[in-house]
Coordinates of C-alpha atoms in Angstrom, one line a residue:
Chain A
M202 CA -20.1 -41.5 18.5
T203 CA -19.2 -43.8 15.7
D204 CA -17.5 -42.3 12.7
R205 CA -19.1 -43.2 9.4
P206 CA -17.2 -44.3 6.3
P207 CA -16.7 -41.8 3.5
Q208 CA -19.8 -41.3 1.5
R209 CA -20.5 -40.1 -2.0
L210 CA -23.1 -37.6 -3.2
S211 CA -26.0 -38.8 -5.4
P212 CA -24.7 -40.1 -8.7
L213 CA -27.3 -37.9 -10.4
T214 CA -25.4 -34.8 -9.2
P215 CA -23.7 -34.0 -12.5
L216 CA -27.0 -34.3 -14.3
V217 CA -28.7 -31.8 -12.0
R218 CA -25.7 -29.4 -12.1
S219 CA -25.6 -29.2 -15.9
F220 CA -29.3 -29.7 -16.6
I221 CA -29.7 -26.5 -18.6
V222 CA -26.7 -27.1 -20.7
L223 CA -27.7 -30.7 -21.2
V224 CA -31.2 -29.7 -22.4
A225 CA -29.9 -27.1 -24.8
A226 CA -27.2 -29.2 -26.2
G227 CA -29.3 -32.3 -26.3
T228 CA -32.1 -30.7 -28.2
T229 CA -29.7 -29.4 -30.8
V230 CA -28.0 -32.8 -31.2
I231 CA -31.3 -34.7 -31.4
R232 CA -32.7 -32.2 -33.9
D233 CA -29.7 -32.7 -36.1
V234 CA -29.8 -36.5 -35.7
T235 CA -33.5 -36.8 -36.5
R236 CA -32.9 -34.7 -39.6
G237 CA -30.5 -37.3 -40.6
D238 CA -27.2 -35.5 -40.9
I239 CA -24.8 -34.8 -38.0
G240 CA -23.4 -31.3 -38.8
P241 CA -20.1 -30.1 -37.3
T242 CA -21.9 -28.2 -34.6
A243 CA -23.8 -31.3 -33.5
A244 CA -20.6 -33.4 -33.6
L245 CA -18.8 -30.8 -31.5
L246 CA -21.7 -30.6 -29.0
A247 CA -21.8 -34.3 -28.8
L248 CA -18.1 -34.4 -28.0
L249 CA -18.5 -31.7 -25.4
L250 CA -21.4 -33.6 -23.9
F251 CA -19.2 -36.7 -23.7
A252 CA -16.3 -34.8 -22.2
G253 CA -18.7 -33.1 -19.7
G254 CA -20.1 -36.5 -18.8
V255 CA -16.6 -37.9 -18.1
Y256 CA -15.8 -34.8 -16.0
G257 CA -19.0 -35.1 -14.1
A258 CA -18.5 -38.8 -13.4
A259 CA -14.9 -38.1 -12.3
S260 CA -16.0 -35.2 -10.1
W261 CA -18.6 -37.4 -8.6
L262 CA -16.1 -40.2 -8.0
R263 CA -13.6 -37.8 -6.4
T264 CA -16.0 -36.1 -4.0
T265 CA -16.5 -37.8 -0.7
F266 CA -17.6 -36.6 2.7
W267 CA -17.6 -38.2 6.1
I268 CA -17.9 -37.4 9.7
E269 CA -14.8 -37.9 11.9
S270 CA -13.9 -36.7 15.3
D271 CA -16.5 -33.9 15.5
E272 CA -15.7 -32.7 12.0
L273 CA -17.4 -32.9 8.7
R274 CA -14.8 -33.6 6.1
V275 CA -15.3 -33.0 2.5
D276 CA -12.8 -34.0 -0.2
T277 CA -13.4 -32.8 -3.7
G278 CA -11.9 -31.8 -7.0
V279 CA -10.8 -33.7 -10.1
L280 CA -7.6 -32.0 -11.0
S281 CA -7.3 -29.4 -8.2
R282 CA -7.8 -31.2 -5.0
Q283 CA -9.5 -29.6 -2.0
S284 CA -10.0 -31.0 1.4
R285 CA -12.2 -29.1 3.8
R286 CA -12.8 -29.7 7.5
I287 CA -15.9 -28.0 9.0
R288 CA -16.1 -28.2 12.8
I289 CA -19.6 -29.4 13.6
D290 CA -19.9 -27.3 16.8
R291 CA -19.3 -24.3 14.6
L292 CA -22.4 -24.8 12.5
Q293 CA -24.9 -22.0 12.9
G294 CA -27.5 -23.9 11.1
V295 CA -28.2 -26.4 8.4
D296 CA -30.6 -25.7 5.5
I297 CA -32.0 -28.0 2.9
V298 CA -32.5 -26.4 -0.4
Q299 CA -34.2 -27.9 -3.4
P300 CA -33.8 -26.2 -6.8
F301 CA -36.4 -27.2 -9.3
V302 CA -34.5 -29.9 -11.2
A303 CA -33.2 -31.4 -8.1
R304 CA -36.7 -31.5 -6.7
I305 CA -38.0 -33.5 -9.7
L306 CA -35.3 -36.1 -9.1
G307 CA -35.9 -36.1 -5.4
L308 CA -32.6 -34.6 -4.6
A309 CA -31.6 -31.8 -2.2
E310 CA -28.7 -29.6 -1.4
L311 CA -27.5 -29.4 2.2
R312 CA -26.2 -26.0 3.1
M313 CA -24.1 -25.6 6.1
D314 CA -24.4 -22.1 7.6
V315 CA -20.8 -21.6 8.8
A316 CA -19.9 -18.1 10.0
G317 CA -17.3 -16.7 7.6
G318 CA -18.1 -19.0 4.7
N319 CA -20.5 -18.1 2.0
A320 CA -23.4 -20.3 1.0
R321 CA -21.4 -22.2 -1.7
E322 CA -18.5 -23.0 0.5
G323 CA -20.3 -25.1 3.1
S324 CA -22.6 -27.0 0.7
L325 CA -23.2 -30.7 -0.1
A326 CA -25.0 -30.9 -3.4
Y327 CA -26.8 -33.1 -4.2
L328 CA -28.1 -35.8 -1.8
P329 CA -31.3 -37.8 -1.9
L330 CA -33.8 -35.9 0.1
P331 CA -34.2 -38.5 2.9
E332 CA -30.4 -38.8 3.2
A333 CA -30.1 -35.0 3.4
R334 CA -32.7 -34.9 6.1
R335 CA -31.0 -37.6 8.1
L336 CA -27.6 -35.9 7.8
K337 CA -29.0 -32.6 8.8
D338 CA -30.6 -34.1 11.9
L339 CA -27.4 -35.9 12.7
L340 CA -25.2 -32.8 12.3
L341 CA -27.5 -30.7 14.4
A342 CA -27.8 -33.3 17.1
R343 CA -24.1 -33.7 17.2
R344 CA -23.6 -29.9 17.3
D345 CA -26.0 -29.4 20.2
E346 CA -24.2 -32.2 22.1
L347 CA -20.8 -30.6 21.5
G348 CA -21.9 -27.0 22.0
E349 CA -23.9 -27.3 25.2
P350 CA -21.2 -26.2 27.7
R351 CA -20.2 -23.2 25.6
R352 CA -23.7 -22.0 25.0
V353 CA -24.3 -21.7 28.7
A354 CA -21.1 -19.7 29.0
T355 CA -22.2 -17.2 26.4
Q356 CA -25.5 -16.7 28.1
T357 CA -24.1 -15.8 31.4
Q358 CA -22.0 -13.1 29.9
A359 CA -25.0 -11.4 28.3
G360 CA -26.1 -8.8 30.9
P361 CA -28.1 -5.9 29.5
V362 CA -28.7 -2.8 31.6
G363 CA -32.0 -3.8 33.1
A364 CA -30.6 -6.5 35.3
Q365 CA -33.2 -9.1 34.5
P366 CA -31.8 -12.6 34.8
G367 CA -31.4 -13.7 31.2
P368 CA -33.4 -16.3 29.5
V369 CA -31.7 -14.7 26.5
Q370 CA -32.7 -16.1 23.2
A371 CA -29.6 -17.6 21.7
G372 CA -31.3 -16.5 18.7
P373 CA -31.9 -17.8 15.2
G374 CA -30.7 -15.3 12.6
P375 CA -33.0 -12.9 10.9
A376 CA -33.9 -15.6 8.4
A377 CA -37.6 -16.2 8.3
D378 CA -36.8 -19.5 6.8
G379 CA -38.4 -22.4 8.6
S380 CA -35.4 -24.7 8.5
T381 CA -33.1 -22.1 10.1
E382 CA -35.6 -21.9 12.9
V383 CA -35.3 -25.6 13.5
A384 CA -31.5 -25.2 13.5
A385 CA -31.7 -22.8 16.5
P386 CA -30.8 -24.3 19.8
P387 CA -33.7 -25.4 22.1
Q388 CA -34.9 -22.2 23.7
V389 CA -36.0 -21.4 27.1
A390 CA -39.6 -20.2 27.0
V391 CA -39.5 -16.5 26.2
R392 CA -41.6 -14.4 28.5
P393 CA -44.7 -12.8 27.0
A394 CA -44.1 -9.7 24.9
A395 CA -45.8 -7.6 27.5
Y396 CA -42.5 -6.9 29.1
E397 CA -41.3 -4.2 26.8
R398 CA -39.5 -1.0 27.9
P399 CA -39.2 1.8 25.3
I400 CA -35.6 3.1 25.1
A401 CA -35.7 5.6 22.2
K402 CA -38.0 7.0 19.6
V403 CA -37.4 9.2 16.6
E404 CA -39.8 12.1 16.2
V405 CA -41.0 13.1 12.8
P406 CA -39.6 16.6 12.8
T407 CA -36.2 15.3 13.9
L408 CA -36.2 12.7 11.1
L409 CA -37.2 15.3 8.5
L410 CA -34.6 17.7 9.6
S411 CA -31.9 15.0 9.7
I412 CA -32.7 14.0 6.1
L413 CA -32.6 17.7 5.0
L414 CA -29.3 18.2 6.7
S415 CA -27.7 15.0 5.2
G416 CA -24.7 15.3 2.9
E417 CA -26.8 14.1 -0.1
T418 CA -29.4 16.9 0.3
V419 CA -26.7 19.6 0.5
A420 CA -25.0 18.2 -2.6
L421 CA -28.4 18.2 -4.3
V422 CA -29.1 21.8 -3.4
L423 CA -25.6 22.9 -4.5
V424 CA -26.0 21.1 -7.9
T425 CA -29.5 22.5 -8.4
V426 CA -28.4 26.1 -7.6
G427 CA -25.3 25.6 -9.9
M428 CA -27.5 24.4 -12.7
L429 CA -30.0 27.3 -12.3
V430 CA -27.2 29.8 -12.3
A431 CA -25.7 28.2 -15.4
F432 CA -29.1 28.2 -17.2
T433 CA -30.0 31.7 -16.4
A434 CA -26.5 32.9 -17.3
S435 CA -26.6 31.2 -20.7
G436 CA -30.3 31.9 -21.2
E437 CA -30.9 28.4 -22.4
W438 CA -33.3 26.1 -20.6
L439 CA -32.8 23.2 -22.8
G440 CA -31.0 21.2 -20.3
L441 CA -33.9 21.2 -17.8
P442 CA -35.7 18.1 -19.1
A443 CA -32.5 16.1 -18.7
I444 CA -32.0 17.3 -15.1
L445 CA -35.6 16.7 -13.9
P446 CA -35.4 12.9 -13.7
V447 CA -32.2 13.1 -11.7
L448 CA -33.9 15.5 -9.2
L449 CA -36.9 13.2 -9.1
G450 CA -34.7 10.3 -8.3
F451 CA -33.1 12.2 -5.4
G452 CA -36.6 13.0 -4.2
V453 CA -37.7 9.4 -4.3
A454 CA -34.5 8.3 -2.5
M455 CA -35.1 10.9 0.3
F456 CA -38.7 9.9 0.6
R457 CA -37.7 6.3 0.9
R458 CA -35.3 7.2 3.7
F459 CA -38.2 9.0 5.4
S460 CA -40.7 6.2 5.0
M461 CA -38.3 3.5 6.1
N462 CA -37.4 5.2 9.3
Y463 CA -40.8 6.7 10.1
G464 CA -41.9 5.9 13.6
F465 CA -38.6 4.4 14.5
T466 CA -38.8 2.9 18.0
V467 CA -36.3 1.1 20.0
S468 CA -37.4 -0.9 23.0
E469 CA -36.1 -3.6 25.3
T470 CA -37.7 -7.0 25.4
P471 CA -36.7 -10.2 27.1
A472 CA -35.5 -11.6 23.7
G473 CA -33.2 -8.6 23.1
M474 CA -33.6 -5.2 21.7
Q475 CA -36.5 -4.6 19.4
V476 CA -36.4 -2.1 16.6
R477 CA -39.7 -1.1 14.9
R478 CA -40.0 1.3 11.9
G479 CA -41.8 2.0 8.7
L480 CA -44.5 4.2 7.2
F481 CA -45.9 1.7 4.6
D482 CA -43.9 -1.5 5.2
L483 CA -43.8 -1.9 8.9
S484 CA -40.7 -3.8 10.0
S485 CA -39.9 -5.2 13.4
Q486 CA -36.6 -6.7 14.2
T487 CA -35.2 -8.2 17.4
I488 CA -31.5 -7.9 18.0
A489 CA -30.0 -10.5 20.3
L490 CA -27.5 -8.5 22.3
E491 CA -25.1 -11.4 22.7
R492 CA -24.7 -11.5 19.0
V493 CA -23.6 -7.9 18.6
Q494 CA -20.1 -7.7 17.2
G495 CA -19.5 -3.9 17.3
V496 CA -21.1 -0.5 16.8
V497 CA -20.6 2.5 14.5
V498 CA -21.5 6.0 15.5
S499 CA -21.8 8.3 12.5
E500 CA -21.9 12.1 12.7
P501 CA -22.3 13.9 9.4
L502 CA -20.9 17.4 9.3
F503 CA -24.2 19.3 9.6
W504 CA -25.5 17.1 12.3
R505 CA -22.6 17.8 14.6
A506 CA -23.7 21.4 15.1
L507 CA -27.0 20.0 16.4
G508 CA -25.2 17.3 18.4
W509 CA -26.9 14.5 16.5
A510 CA -25.6 11.1 15.6
R511 CA -26.6 7.8 14.1
L512 CA -26.0 4.3 15.4
D513 CA -25.4 1.1 13.5
V514 CA -24.4 -2.3 14.8
S515 CA -22.8 -5.4 13.4
I516 CA -24.7 -8.6 14.3
A517 CA -23.2 -12.1 13.8
G518 CA -25.0 -14.0 11.1
Y519 CA -26.6 -11.0 9.4
G520 CA -24.1 -10.5 6.8
T521 CA -23.8 -14.2 5.9
G522 CA -27.4 -15.1 5.6
L523 CA -29.0 -16.3 2.4
D524 CA -28.7 -14.0 -0.5
N525 CA -32.4 -13.2 -0.9
E526 CA -32.6 -10.9 2.1
G527 CA -30.9 -7.9 0.5
P528 CA -28.7 -5.6 2.6
A529 CA -28.9 -6.4 6.3
P530 CA -30.7 -3.8 8.4
S531 CA -28.1 -2.7 10.8
T532 CA -29.4 0.7 12.0
V533 CA -30.4 0.9 15.6
L534 CA -31.1 4.6 15.6
P535 CA -31.2 6.6 12.3
V536 CA -30.9 9.9 14.2
G537 CA -30.7 10.9 17.8
D538 CA -29.0 13.3 20.1
R539 CA -25.5 12.3 21.2
R540 CA -26.5 11.3 24.7
T541 CA -29.2 8.9 23.5
V542 CA -26.9 7.4 20.9
H543 CA -24.2 7.0 23.5
G544 CA -26.5 5.4 25.9
L545 CA -27.8 3.0 23.3
A546 CA -24.3 2.1 22.2
R547 CA -23.5 1.3 25.8
H548 CA -26.6 -0.8 26.1
V549 CA -25.7 -2.7 23.0
L550 CA -22.1 -3.2 24.1
H551 CA -23.2 -4.6 27.5
G552 CA -22.3 -1.5 29.4
L553 CA -18.9 -0.9 27.8
D554 CA -18.4 2.7 27.1
H555 CA -16.5 3.6 23.9
E556 CA -16.2 7.3 24.9
T557 CA -14.0 6.5 27.9
V558 CA -11.4 5.0 25.6
A559 CA -8.6 7.5 25.0
L560 CA -8.1 8.1 21.3
R561 CA -4.7 9.0 19.9
P562 CA -3.9 10.9 16.6
V563 CA -1.5 9.8 14.0
P564 CA 2.0 11.3 13.5
S565 CA 2.0 14.4 11.3
R566 CA 4.1 12.7 8.6
A567 CA 1.0 10.6 7.8
R568 CA -0.1 13.7 5.8
W569 CA 2.0 12.3 3.0
A570 CA 0.0 9.2 2.9
A571 CA -3.5 10.7 3.5
P572 CA -3.3 14.5 2.9
V573 CA -6.7 15.4 4.3
A574 CA -7.9 12.4 6.2
Y575 CA -4.8 12.2 8.5
R576 CA -6.1 14.9 10.7
F577 CA -9.1 12.8 11.6
L578 CA -7.6 9.4 12.2
R579 CA -7.8 8.2 15.8
V580 CA -7.4 4.9 17.5
G581 CA -7.5 3.7 21.0
A582 CA -8.0 0.5 23.1
D583 CA -8.6 -0.6 26.6
E584 CA -8.9 -4.1 27.9
R585 CA -12.5 -4.4 26.8
L586 CA -12.9 -2.3 23.7
V587 CA -11.0 -1.3 20.7
V588 CA -12.1 2.0 19.0
S589 CA -11.1 3.9 15.9
R590 CA -12.4 7.1 14.3
E591 CA -12.0 8.6 10.9
G592 CA -13.7 11.0 8.5
W593 CA -14.4 14.6 8.3
L594 CA -17.6 15.0 6.3
T595 CA -19.0 12.1 8.2
R596 CA -17.1 11.3 11.3
R597 CA -17.5 7.6 12.1
T598 CA -16.5 6.0 15.3
H599 CA -16.1 2.3 15.2
A600 CA -16.0 0.3 18.4
A601 CA -15.7 -3.5 18.8
P602 CA -15.4 -5.5 22.1
Q603 CA -12.0 -7.2 22.4
A604 CA -13.8 -10.4 23.0
R605 CA -15.4 -10.2 19.5
V606 CA -12.4 -9.6 17.4
Q607 CA -11.8 -12.5 15.1
S608 CA -8.2 -11.9 13.8
L609 CA -5.7 -9.1 13.6
R610 CA -3.6 -7.8 10.7
I611 CA -0.8 -5.4 10.1
T612 CA -0.5 -4.1 6.5
Q613 CA 2.1 -1.9 5.0
G614 CA 2.4 -0.7 1.4
P615 CA 5.7 0.5 -0.2
W616 CA 4.9 4.2 0.3
Q617 CA 3.9 3.7 3.9
R618 CA 7.2 1.9 4.5
R619 CA 9.1 4.9 3.2
L620 CA 7.2 7.0 5.7
G621 CA 7.6 4.5 8.5
L622 CA 3.9 4.0 8.8
A623 CA 1.6 0.9 8.9
D624 CA -2.1 0.0 9.3
V625 CA -3.5 -2.3 12.0
H626 CA -6.8 -3.9 11.2
T627 CA -9.1 -5.9 13.5
D628 CA -11.3 -8.3 11.6
S629 CA -14.9 -8.6 12.6
P630 CA -17.7 -10.7 11.1
P631 CA -19.5 -9.0 8.2
G632 CA -21.2 -5.8 9.1
P633 CA -20.7 -2.0 9.3
T634 CA -18.0 -2.2 12.0
T635 CA -14.4 -2.1 10.8
V636 CA -12.1 -1.0 13.5
R637 CA -8.8 -0.1 11.9
A638 CA -5.8 2.0 12.8
R639 CA -4.6 3.6 9.6
H640 CA -1.2 5.2 9.1
R641 CA 0.2 4.6 12.6
D642 CA 3.9 5.0 13.3
A643 CA 5.4 1.6 12.5
A644 CA 6.8 0.9 15.9
E645 CA 3.5 1.9 17.5
A646 CA 1.6 -0.2 15.1
R647 CA 3.5 -3.3 16.2
R648 CA 3.0 -2.4 19.8
L649 CA -0.7 -2.0 19.2
F650 CA -0.8 -5.3 17.4
D651 CA 1.0 -7.1 20.1
A652 CA -1.2 -5.5 22.8
E653 CA -4.3 -6.4 20.8
V654 CA -3.2 -10.0 20.5
A655 CA -2.8 -10.2 24.2
M656 CA -6.0 -8.4 25.1
T657 CA -8.2 -10.3 22.7
A658 CA -6.8 -13.6 24.0
W659 CA -7.5 -12.5 27.5
A660 CA -11.0 -11.3 26.6
R661 CA -11.8 -14.6 24.8
R662 CA -10.9 -16.6 27.9
R663 CA -13.2 -14.7 30.2
Chain B
M42 CA 13.8 -7.7 8.2
D43 CA 12.5 -4.8 10.1
D44 CA 10.9 -4.7 13.6
L45 CA 7.3 -4.3 12.3
F46 CA 7.3 -7.8 10.9
A47 CA 9.6 -9.4 13.4
P48 CA 8.8 -13.0 14.3
P49 CA 6.8 -13.5 17.6
G50 CA 9.4 -15.1 19.8
N51 CA 11.3 -17.7 17.8
D52 CA 11.8 -17.6 14.0
W53 CA 9.5 -17.6 11.1
R54 CA 9.1 -20.9 9.4
P55 CA 9.6 -20.5 5.7
V56 CA 7.4 -22.2 3.1
S57 CA 8.8 -24.8 0.7
P58 CA 11.3 -23.7 -2.0
Q59 CA 9.1 -25.7 -4.3
L60 CA 6.7 -22.7 -4.3
R61 CA 9.3 -20.5 -5.9
R62 CA 10.3 -23.2 -8.4
L63 CA 6.7 -23.8 -9.3
R64 CA 6.1 -20.1 -9.9
H65 CA 9.3 -19.7 -11.8
L66 CA 8.3 -22.7 -14.0
V67 CA 4.9 -21.1 -14.7
L68 CA 6.6 -17.8 -15.6
T69 CA 9.0 -19.5 -17.9
G70 CA 6.3 -21.4 -19.6
F71 CA 4.2 -18.3 -20.0
T72 CA 7.1 -16.2 -21.4
A73 CA 8.0 -19.0 -23.8
V74 CA 4.4 -19.1 -25.1
V75 CA 4.3 -15.4 -25.6
L76 CA 7.7 -15.4 -27.3
V77 CA 6.5 -18.1 -29.7
A78 CA 3.3 -16.2 -30.4
L79 CA 5.4 -13.0 -31.0
A80 CA 7.6 -14.9 -33.5
V81 CA 4.6 -16.4 -35.3
V82 CA 2.8 -13.0 -35.5
S83 CA 5.9 -11.2 -36.8
W84 CA 6.5 -13.9 -39.4
M85 CA 2.9 -13.8 -40.5
F86 CA 2.7 -10.1 -40.9
A87 CA 6.4 -9.8 -42.0
L88 CA 7.2 -7.3 -39.3
P89 CA 10.6 -5.7 -39.3
V90 CA 13.1 -7.8 -37.3
V91 CA 14.2 -4.8 -35.2
W92 CA 10.6 -4.4 -33.8
T93 CA 10.3 -8.1 -33.0
A94 CA 13.7 -8.1 -31.4
A95 CA 12.9 -5.0 -29.3
L96 CA 9.6 -6.5 -28.2
A97 CA 11.3 -9.7 -27.3
V98 CA 13.9 -7.9 -25.2
V99 CA 11.2 -5.9 -23.4
L100 CA 9.4 -9.2 -22.8
L101 CA 12.5 -10.9 -21.4
L102 CA 13.3 -7.9 -19.2
L103 CA 9.7 -8.1 -17.8
A104 CA 10.1 -11.8 -17.3
G105 CA 13.4 -11.2 -15.5
F106 CA 11.7 -8.7 -13.2
G107 CA 9.0 -11.2 -12.6
W108 CA 11.6 -13.8 -11.8
W109 CA 13.1 -11.5 -9.2
V110 CA 9.7 -10.6 -7.7
I111 CA 8.7 -14.2 -7.4
G112 CA 11.9 -15.0 -5.5
R113 CA 11.4 -12.1 -3.2
N114 CA 7.8 -12.9 -2.6
A115 CA 8.4 -16.6 -1.9
R116 CA 11.1 -15.7 0.6
A117 CA 8.7 -13.3 2.3
W118 CA 6.2 -16.0 3.3
G119 CA 6.5 -17.2 6.9
Y120 CA 4.4 -18.6 9.6
A121 CA 4.8 -19.3 13.3
E122 CA 2.6 -21.5 15.5
R123 CA 2.2 -20.1 19.0
D124 CA 0.3 -21.3 22.0
D125 CA -2.9 -19.5 21.2
D126 CA -2.6 -18.3 17.7
L127 CA -1.1 -18.7 14.3
Y128 CA 1.0 -15.9 12.8
I129 CA 1.4 -15.5 9.1
K130 CA 3.4 -12.9 7.3
H131 CA 3.8 -12.4 3.5
G132 CA 4.5 -9.9 0.8
A133 CA 7.6 -8.1 -0.2
L134 CA 6.1 -4.9 -1.6
F135 CA 2.7 -4.9 0.2
R136 CA 3.4 -6.6 3.4
E137 CA 1.0 -8.2 5.8
L138 CA 1.2 -9.8 9.2
V139 CA -1.8 -11.8 10.4
S140 CA -2.6 -13.3 13.7
V141 CA -5.4 -15.8 13.9
P142 CA -6.4 -17.3 17.3
Y143 CA -7.0 -21.0 17.0
G144 CA -10.2 -20.5 19.0
R145 CA -11.7 -18.3 16.2
M146 CA -11.3 -20.9 13.5
Q147 CA -14.4 -21.9 11.7
F148 CA -13.0 -24.3 9.2
V149 CA -9.7 -25.3 7.5
D150 CA -9.1 -26.0 3.8
I151 CA -6.2 -27.7 2.0
T152 CA -6.1 -27.0 -1.7
A153 CA -3.7 -28.4 -4.2
G154 CA -3.9 -27.7 -8.0
P155 CA -2.5 -30.1 -10.5
L156 CA 0.8 -28.3 -10.8
E157 CA 1.1 -28.0 -7.0
Q158 CA 0.4 -31.8 -6.7
L159 CA 3.2 -32.3 -9.2
F160 CA 5.6 -30.2 -7.0
G161 CA 4.3 -31.9 -3.8
I162 CA 3.0 -28.8 -2.2
A163 CA -0.4 -27.6 -1.0
S164 CA -1.9 -24.5 0.5
V165 CA -3.7 -24.3 3.9
R166 CA -6.4 -21.7 4.5
L167 CA -8.0 -20.8 7.8
H168 CA -11.5 -19.3 7.9
T169 CA -12.9 -17.3 10.8
A170 CA -16.3 -15.7 11.1
S171 CA -14.8 -12.6 9.3
P172 CA -14.3 -12.8 5.6
R173 CA -11.5 -10.2 6.0
T174 CA -9.3 -12.7 7.8
N175 CA -6.6 -13.4 5.2
A176 CA -5.0 -16.5 6.6
R177 CA -3.6 -18.6 3.8
I178 CA -0.2 -20.3 3.6
P179 CA 0.7 -21.5 0.1
G180 CA 3.6 -23.8 -0.8
L181 CA 3.6 -26.1 2.2
P182 CA 5.0 -29.6 1.6
A183 CA 2.0 -31.9 1.4
D184 CA 2.7 -33.8 4.7
E185 CA 3.4 -30.5 6.5
A186 CA 0.1 -29.1 5.2
A187 CA -1.7 -32.2 6.6
R188 CA 0.1 -31.9 9.9
L189 CA -0.7 -28.2 10.2
R190 CA -4.3 -28.8 9.4
D191 CA -4.6 -31.5 12.0
R192 CA -2.9 -29.5 14.6
L193 CA -5.0 -26.4 13.8
T194 CA -8.3 -28.3 14.0
E195 CA -7.2 -30.0 17.2
L196 CA -6.2 -26.7 18.8
G197 CA -9.3 -25.0 17.4
E198 CA -11.5 -27.5 19.2
S199 CA -9.7 -27.2 22.6
Q200 CA -9.7 -23.4 22.5
A201 CA -13.0 -22.8 20.8
A202 CA -14.5 -19.4 21.7
G203 CA -18.1 -18.4 21.1
L204 CA -18.9 -15.9 18.4

């Protein structure tokens, strides 16, 4: 494909960017001018406007973008220069956004949805709307052209437990946004929703009991009892009105947890795993299994006696979506017995079993770095999964497939160095999963790091 | 250099000594400004000379410590290009070793502030799908930065792995 010469943004860009300031400053200046005298404020503002104008023009002049050898290149910056290269086949989607002022002027911002970058980082603002549309189509067409062979490869590796051959939806993110939908790769027709196999369901008594046994409730009860004792002992009930709103707040939060997770059902559909829940606001969410980056199994102290656990997953693209979605729903099962959670975790991880990975404790000198937590730190890896566990009040087991690990890090602070300890981190896309080996013996940390480098490389190539 | 941060195979490539010079210059400038401000303030409020001198000494000691830390930190930076991944290590007090597979790269940035341009250096940053990936190399000579970026994007394309 032909490379195009460097292009500039719309010359109106500085105007749109500083519209509010311009209006505010402009009105002040004009008011003063019409009144006949230019006060010091107006003079200063006029000067600032002029300087801003010069900067805006320079910024416009110095910002260019062009497409070259499958990359979108953006050079920008007046004093501090930045040159960015975005690989087109890495684009998850392209959105056109039109803030109010830009819309009046017929301009639009082109937002590149690049995994790992936030919305501001992959953005071209502002372009004339038709130009933005053209560039979007061009980028997406080019991406699909480049990405075709790889997408097939990712599809074949997605094999859920029910061995149906997978027209798996290489899905659009959770965004209900129309333009993101367009950005999704052409889909194979998804079979009717009739094919739906329930996997797990949370019963109401279980949910209620799980909320009652959560750490927050126990803390609440302890605080209340403490307060009551204090009040009766001192004979003064004056503090009660101050406490009541707090208690009410706790109550509302608990009820929200209940209503959010009421009727929680997990089922399997051709498009992926479907999660439905809600008492008042029903929500239904489909998790494309090939986008799962890792899982977290949480076991709060009081649940362990009952053998209960909770399952959360990290899904690519959920953490980086547009800001208006709030916290990403990551829970696959809010409460369930250990066997169900284990089975679901295996399902989500394409049959990989995190419980077969042998976990090793840390050396006892780690107590000087983490006096309580060191007893509960565990890590382990095999050629498919890397798993870590930490926490006593809530025991959390994080597991990520080796093939999904983005990068690896060793960190060591001065105190750790004295103790001969180090941390090993595996970096995953944004989500609840963070597999990390804290306070390992330094030599073991480097061995783990080297082994991880080799195993992740091997897993990527498969 | 201990085993934990040993280079993978061959040696670490250091960053340009210009990085150290730049930071030393910034430190010197900053110290000078603070010293002048101190002199002005003590003159305006007619502070006892002993106080001013003591403060100046403390300041100079701090600056000296900063000078030493900058040198140590600049020497600690290193990177190594391997077949499949880029290794970066940095930090003298809080040390870090990063391995970023080329196939995981989402995009690459080169940034150079005004002072950095003056010193002929730039920093290269790799972004993966994880915001926790901390893969930045500051203080590369400008042409080396461009070379590294081109090599990284090229390798990234040939080894690209799906999310």
